[in-house]
Short mmCIF file of C-alpha atoms in Angstrom, two decimals:
data_model
loop_
_atom_site.label_atom_id
_atom_site.label_comp_id
_atom_site.label_asym_id
_atom_site.label_seq_id
_atom_site.Cartn_x
_atom_site.Cartn_y
_atom_site.Cartn_z
CA UNK A 1 -9.97 -28.96 -2.28
CA UNK A 2 -7.31 -26.95 -4.05
CA UNK A 3 -4.88 -25.06 -1.83
CA UNK A 4 -5.12 -21.36 -2.15
CA UNK A 5 -2.17 -19.81 -3.74
CA UNK A 6 -0.47 -16.56 -2.50
CA UNK A 7 1.92 -14.22 -4.30
CA UNK A 8 4.29 -11.84 -2.29
CA UNK A 9 5.78 -9.14 -4.34
CA UNK A 10 8.76 -6.71 -3.38
CA UNK A 11 10.67 -4.35 -5.17
CA UNK A 12 8.14 -2.55 -7.10
CA UNK A 13 9.91 0.43 -5.96
CA UNK A 14 13.72 -0.59 -6.16
CA UNK A 15 14.72 1.37 -2.80
CA UNK A 16 12.07 0.06 -0.46
CA UNK A 17 13.67 -2.70 1.66
CA UNK A 18 11.06 -4.64 3.46
CA UNK A 19 9.50 -6.38 0.51
CA UNK A 20 12.77 -6.90 -1.11
CA UNK A 21 13.98 -8.61 2.14
CA UNK A 22 10.97 -10.58 2.51
CA UNK A 23 11.17 -11.88 -1.21
CA UNK A 24 14.88 -12.95 -0.70
CA UNK A 25 13.92 -14.66 2.53
CA UNK A 26 11.11 -16.66 0.79
CA UNK A 27 13.46 -17.65 -2.11
CA UNK A 28 16.02 -18.71 0.16
CA UNK A 29 13.62 -20.77 2.43
CA UNK A 30 10.37 -21.20 0.50
CA UNK A 31 7.02 -21.47 2.28
CA UNK A 32 4.52 -24.02 0.79
CA UNK A 33 1.91 -22.45 -1.58
CA UNK A 34 3.61 -18.93 -1.28
CA UNK A 35 5.27 -17.69 -4.31
CA UNK A 36 7.42 -14.49 -4.60
CA UNK A 37 8.96 -12.17 -7.04
CA UNK A 38 11.32 -9.14 -7.12
CA UNK A 39 9.30 -6.90 -9.33
CA UNK A 40 12.02 -4.62 -10.76
CA UNK A 41 15.34 -6.19 -10.33
CA UNK A 42 17.38 -3.41 -12.09
CA UNK A 43 16.09 -0.79 -9.96
CA UNK A 44 16.78 -2.90 -6.97
CA UNK A 45 20.39 -3.41 -8.03
CA UNK A 46 20.66 0.28 -8.42
CA UNK A 47 18.70 1.21 -5.10
CA UNK A 48 16.65 3.63 -6.91
CA UNK A 49 13.02 3.95 -7.01
CA UNK A 50 12.67 3.08 -10.68
CA UNK A 51 14.68 3.61 -13.84
CA UNK A 52 12.44 5.24 -16.56
CA UNK A 53 8.94 5.32 -15.13
CA UNK A 54 7.18 4.55 -11.75
CA UNK A 55 6.35 0.86 -12.15
CA UNK A 56 3.35 1.34 -9.74
CA UNK A 57 1.90 3.72 -12.42
CA UNK A 58 3.01 1.74 -15.54
CA UNK A 59 0.24 -0.78 -15.55
CA UNK A 60 -2.52 -0.47 -18.27
CA UNK A 61 -0.30 1.66 -20.56
CA UNK A 62 -1.76 1.52 -24.17
CA UNK A 63 1.90 1.97 -25.46
CA UNK A 64 4.49 -0.11 -23.55
CA UNK A 65 7.72 1.56 -24.02
CA UNK A 66 9.70 2.26 -20.82
CA UNK A 67 11.59 -0.35 -19.04
CA UNK A 68 8.98 -0.53 -16.29
CA UNK A 69 5.94 -0.43 -18.79
CA UNK A 70 7.33 -3.63 -20.23
CA UNK A 71 7.95 -5.24 -16.91
CA UNK A 72 4.33 -4.42 -16.05
CA UNK A 73 3.05 -6.21 -19.17
CA UNK A 74 4.65 -9.24 -18.11
CA UNK A 75 3.33 -8.93 -14.40
CA UNK A 76 -0.07 -8.46 -15.35
CA UNK A 77 -0.48 -12.02 -16.81
CA UNK A 78 1.42 -13.79 -13.92
CA UNK A 79 -0.53 -12.25 -11.21
CA UNK A 80 -4.09 -13.16 -12.60
CA UNK A 81 -3.60 -16.92 -11.28
CA UNK A 82 -3.26 -16.13 -7.68
CA UNK A 83 -5.83 -15.93 -5.23
CA UNK A 84 -4.07 -13.30 -2.96
CA UNK A 85 -1.37 -10.85 -4.13
CA UNK A 86 0.65 -8.83 -1.25
CA UNK A 87 2.55 -5.94 -2.57
CA UNK A 88 4.95 -4.75 0.03
CA UNK A 89 6.13 -1.09 0.21
CA UNK A 90 8.07 1.24 2.46
CA UNK A 91 7.42 4.97 3.25
CA UNK A 92 9.75 7.26 5.07
CA UNK A 93 7.01 9.10 6.98
CA UNK A 94 4.53 7.76 9.55
CA UNK A 95 1.91 6.32 7.35
CA UNK A 96 1.11 2.61 8.11
CA UNK A 97 -1.94 1.22 6.22
CA UNK A 98 -3.28 -1.39 3.85
CA UNK A 99 -4.21 -0.18 0.35
CA UNK A 100 -7.08 -1.66 -2.03
CA UNK A 101 -8.53 -0.63 -5.31
CA UNK A 102 -11.93 -1.85 -4.36
CA UNK A 103 -14.60 -1.94 -1.67
CA UNK A 104 -12.72 -4.19 0.77
CA UNK A 105 -13.86 -7.74 1.07
CA UNK A 106 -13.30 -10.24 3.77
CA UNK A 107 -10.37 -11.78 2.80
CA UNK A 108 -8.50 -8.33 2.44
CA UNK A 109 -9.85 -7.21 5.80
CA UNK A 110 -8.80 -10.41 7.43
CA UNK A 111 -5.47 -10.33 5.86
CA UNK A 112 -5.02 -6.54 6.76
CA UNK A 113 -5.73 -7.20 10.48
CA UNK A 114 -3.58 -10.41 10.68
CA UNK A 115 -0.38 -8.37 9.43
CA UNK A 116 -1.09 -5.68 12.30
CA UNK A 117 -2.89 -3.01 10.00
CA UNK A 118 -5.87 -1.25 11.50
CA UNK A 119 -6.39 1.21 8.62
CA UNK A 120 -7.26 0.64 5.16
CA UNK A 121 -7.21 3.11 2.17
CA UNK A 122 -9.38 2.70 -0.95
CA UNK A 123 -7.33 4.20 -3.96
CA UNK A 124 -8.12 4.51 -7.59
CA UNK A 125 -6.22 1.99 -9.96
CA UNK A 126 -4.18 4.73 -11.59
CA UNK A 127 -1.80 2.11 -13.15
CA UNK A 128 -0.79 0.47 -10.10
CA UNK A 129 -0.01 -3.07 -9.76
CA UNK A 130 -3.02 -4.02 -7.42
CA UNK A 131 -5.52 -2.46 -9.79
CA UNK A 132 -4.91 -5.03 -12.27
CA UNK A 133 -6.48 -7.75 -9.97
CA UNK A 134 -8.16 -5.80 -7.35
CA UNK A 135 -10.44 -7.92 -5.42
CA UNK A 136 -7.36 -10.48 -4.81
CA UNK A 137 -4.81 -7.74 -4.19
CA UNK A 138 -3.37 -5.45 -1.40
CA UNK A 139 -0.58 -3.25 -0.86
CA UNK A 140 0.92 -2.80 2.44
CA UNK A 141 2.58 0.56 3.16
CA UNK A 142 5.11 0.04 5.96
CA UNK A 143 6.81 2.98 7.82
CA UNK A 144 10.42 2.71 7.81
CA UNK A 145 10.41 4.73 11.24
CA UNK A 146 9.47 1.04 12.75
CA UNK A 147 12.68 -0.84 12.13
CA UNK A 148 11.17 -4.13 13.65
CA UNK A 149 8.61 -4.22 10.60
CA UNK A 150 11.11 -5.64 8.42
CA UNK A 151 11.45 -8.66 6.02
CA UNK A 152 12.21 -11.11 8.70
CA UNK A 153 9.32 -10.18 10.93
CA UNK A 154 6.89 -10.64 7.77
CA UNK A 155 8.34 -13.85 6.79
CA UNK A 156 7.69 -15.03 10.39
CA UNK A 157 4.06 -13.83 10.09
CA UNK A 158 3.65 -15.83 6.63
CA UNK A 159 4.85 -19.08 8.44
CA UNK A 160 1.62 -19.00 10.26
CA UNK A 161 -0.58 -17.54 7.57
CA UNK A 162 -3.52 -19.62 5.87
CA UNK A 163 -5.70 -17.73 3.55
CA UNK A 164 -8.64 -20.18 4.28
CA UNK A 165 -8.70 -19.18 7.94
CA UNK A 166 -10.35 -16.17 9.49
CA UNK A 167 -7.98 -14.68 11.97
CA UNK A 168 -9.93 -11.70 13.12
CA UNK A 169 -12.40 -11.85 16.06
CA UNK A 170 -16.27 -11.12 15.86
CA UNK A 171 -16.44 -7.52 16.63
CA UNK A 172 -12.92 -6.41 15.45
CA UNK A 173 -12.80 -3.29 13.42
CA UNK A 174 -10.81 -1.79 10.63
CA UNK A 175 -10.56 1.81 9.72
CA UNK A 176 -11.44 2.56 6.04
CA UNK A 177 -10.40 5.76 4.18
CA UNK A 178 -11.11 7.04 0.44
CA UNK A 179 -8.60 8.83 -1.36
CA UNK A 180 -9.81 12.37 -2.34
CA UNK A 181 -6.91 13.99 -3.92
CA UNK A 182 -3.32 15.60 -3.46
CA UNK A 183 -2.10 18.74 -2.35
CA UNK A 184 0.91 20.03 -4.33
CA UNK A 185 3.85 21.37 -2.35
CA UNK A 186 3.69 24.85 -3.70
CA UNK A 187 -0.03 25.13 -2.85
CA UNK A 188 0.81 23.88 0.83
CA UNK A 189 3.79 26.33 1.07
CA UNK A 190 1.10 29.09 0.53
CA UNK A 191 -1.31 27.80 3.24
CA UNK A 192 1.02 26.28 5.77
CA UNK A 193 1.29 29.42 7.76
CA UNK A 194 -2.66 29.46 8.22
CA UNK A 195 -3.05 25.86 9.16
CA UNK A 196 -2.43 23.66 12.13
CA UNK A 197 0.60 21.34 12.18
CA UNK A 198 0.07 18.23 10.02
CA UNK A 199 0.07 14.73 11.08
CA UNK A 200 -0.60 11.61 9.14
CA UNK A 201 -4.28 10.32 9.79
CA UNK A 202 -5.09 13.31 12.35
CA UNK A 203 -8.21 14.85 11.19
CA UNK A 204 -8.16 18.41 10.00
CA UNK A 205 -9.73 21.12 11.99
CA UNK A 206 -12.72 22.93 10.48
CA UNK A 207 -10.57 25.96 9.97
CA UNK A 208 -8.07 23.62 8.06
CA UNK A 209 -10.78 22.18 6.10
CA UNK A 210 -11.99 25.72 5.11
CA UNK A 211 -8.43 26.83 4.02
CA UNK A 212 -8.22 23.50 1.57
CA UNK A 213 -11.78 24.07 0.45
CA UNK A 214 -13.07 20.74 2.01
CA UNK A 215 -16.60 19.84 3.33
CA UNK A 216 -16.76 20.59 6.86
CA UNK A 217 -19.06 17.99 7.70
CA UNK A 218 -16.62 15.24 6.45
CA UNK A 219 -13.79 13.72 8.38
CA UNK A 220 -10.56 14.40 6.12
CA UNK A 221 -7.02 13.39 7.04
CA UNK A 222 -3.50 13.87 5.39
CA UNK A 223 -1.35 10.88 4.38
CA UNK A 224 2.06 10.56 3.26
CA UNK A 225 3.03 13.89 4.65
CA UNK A 226 6.69 14.34 4.64
CA UNK A 227 7.04 11.30 2.38
CA UNK A 228 10.30 11.68 0.39
CA UNK A 229 8.79 9.60 -2.65
CA UNK A 230 6.56 12.34 -3.72
CA UNK A 231 8.46 15.30 -5.18
CA UNK A 232 5.70 17.47 -6.10
CA UNK A 233 3.05 16.27 -3.68
CA UNK A 234 2.98 17.69 0.23
CA UNK A 235 0.45 15.05 0.98
CA UNK A 236 -2.57 13.14 0.12
CA UNK A 237 -6.18 13.97 1.39
CA UNK A 238 -8.36 10.90 2.42
CA UNK A 239 -11.83 10.94 3.77
CA UNK A 240 -12.82 8.54 6.67
CA UNK A 241 -15.83 6.68 5.44
CA UNK A 242 -16.23 4.61 8.62
CA UNK A 243 -15.26 1.33 10.36
CA UNK A 244 -15.76 -2.11 9.09
CA UNK A 245 -16.73 -4.49 11.85
CA UNK A 246 -16.16 -8.14 11.50
CA UNK A 247 -19.12 -10.50 11.95
CA UNK A 248 -19.78 -14.22 11.79
#
């Protein structure tokens, strides 16, 4: 039976350290059946998010002109052969979650729970890396506020990880959210005096949902609030669509 192949990606954004450190560890001391790559080495060298266009918005471009669009074209071909692709990211706010671009499958749920994520967000493909091979891919958004969740920590987790093994227990749950849209900073500046304090993954009150023009009956939450990577967006809005429970 063919051993399942895993790809670990760091440096899609050149200033997000956890994935970069993890790939450096893997390249220094490889783990069998796990490949790894620094996606945007020049951005990593300069310690910037990207050089010309955000690499995580550069996949699927019809005209591939920018530095990152050319990288994306090469990566698209490479990642097709893997059974699981894990794309590591950092955020400087308190958002910690796994991200997929499809209705999550058992492998994605099992992997997210193994790596300590109890929240999973379904995002549109929108030119992102994991959208090119959605059923086999997942991004892990790791808050920089927890310094223990670094490259060394995830290397140790990978030492004991086997894709063929189911780690989660029967009855274990993961909370699933669906991306709905983004609130621009200029809009939030107009609304913020009327609204309660914002906290990531804390449900909006009925009053706040009314201010934002959201369905009162749905459970909406903000994510990536106070994230420095988004220059124009104050936060994203997600809708809690429920919990997936692990069964035999």
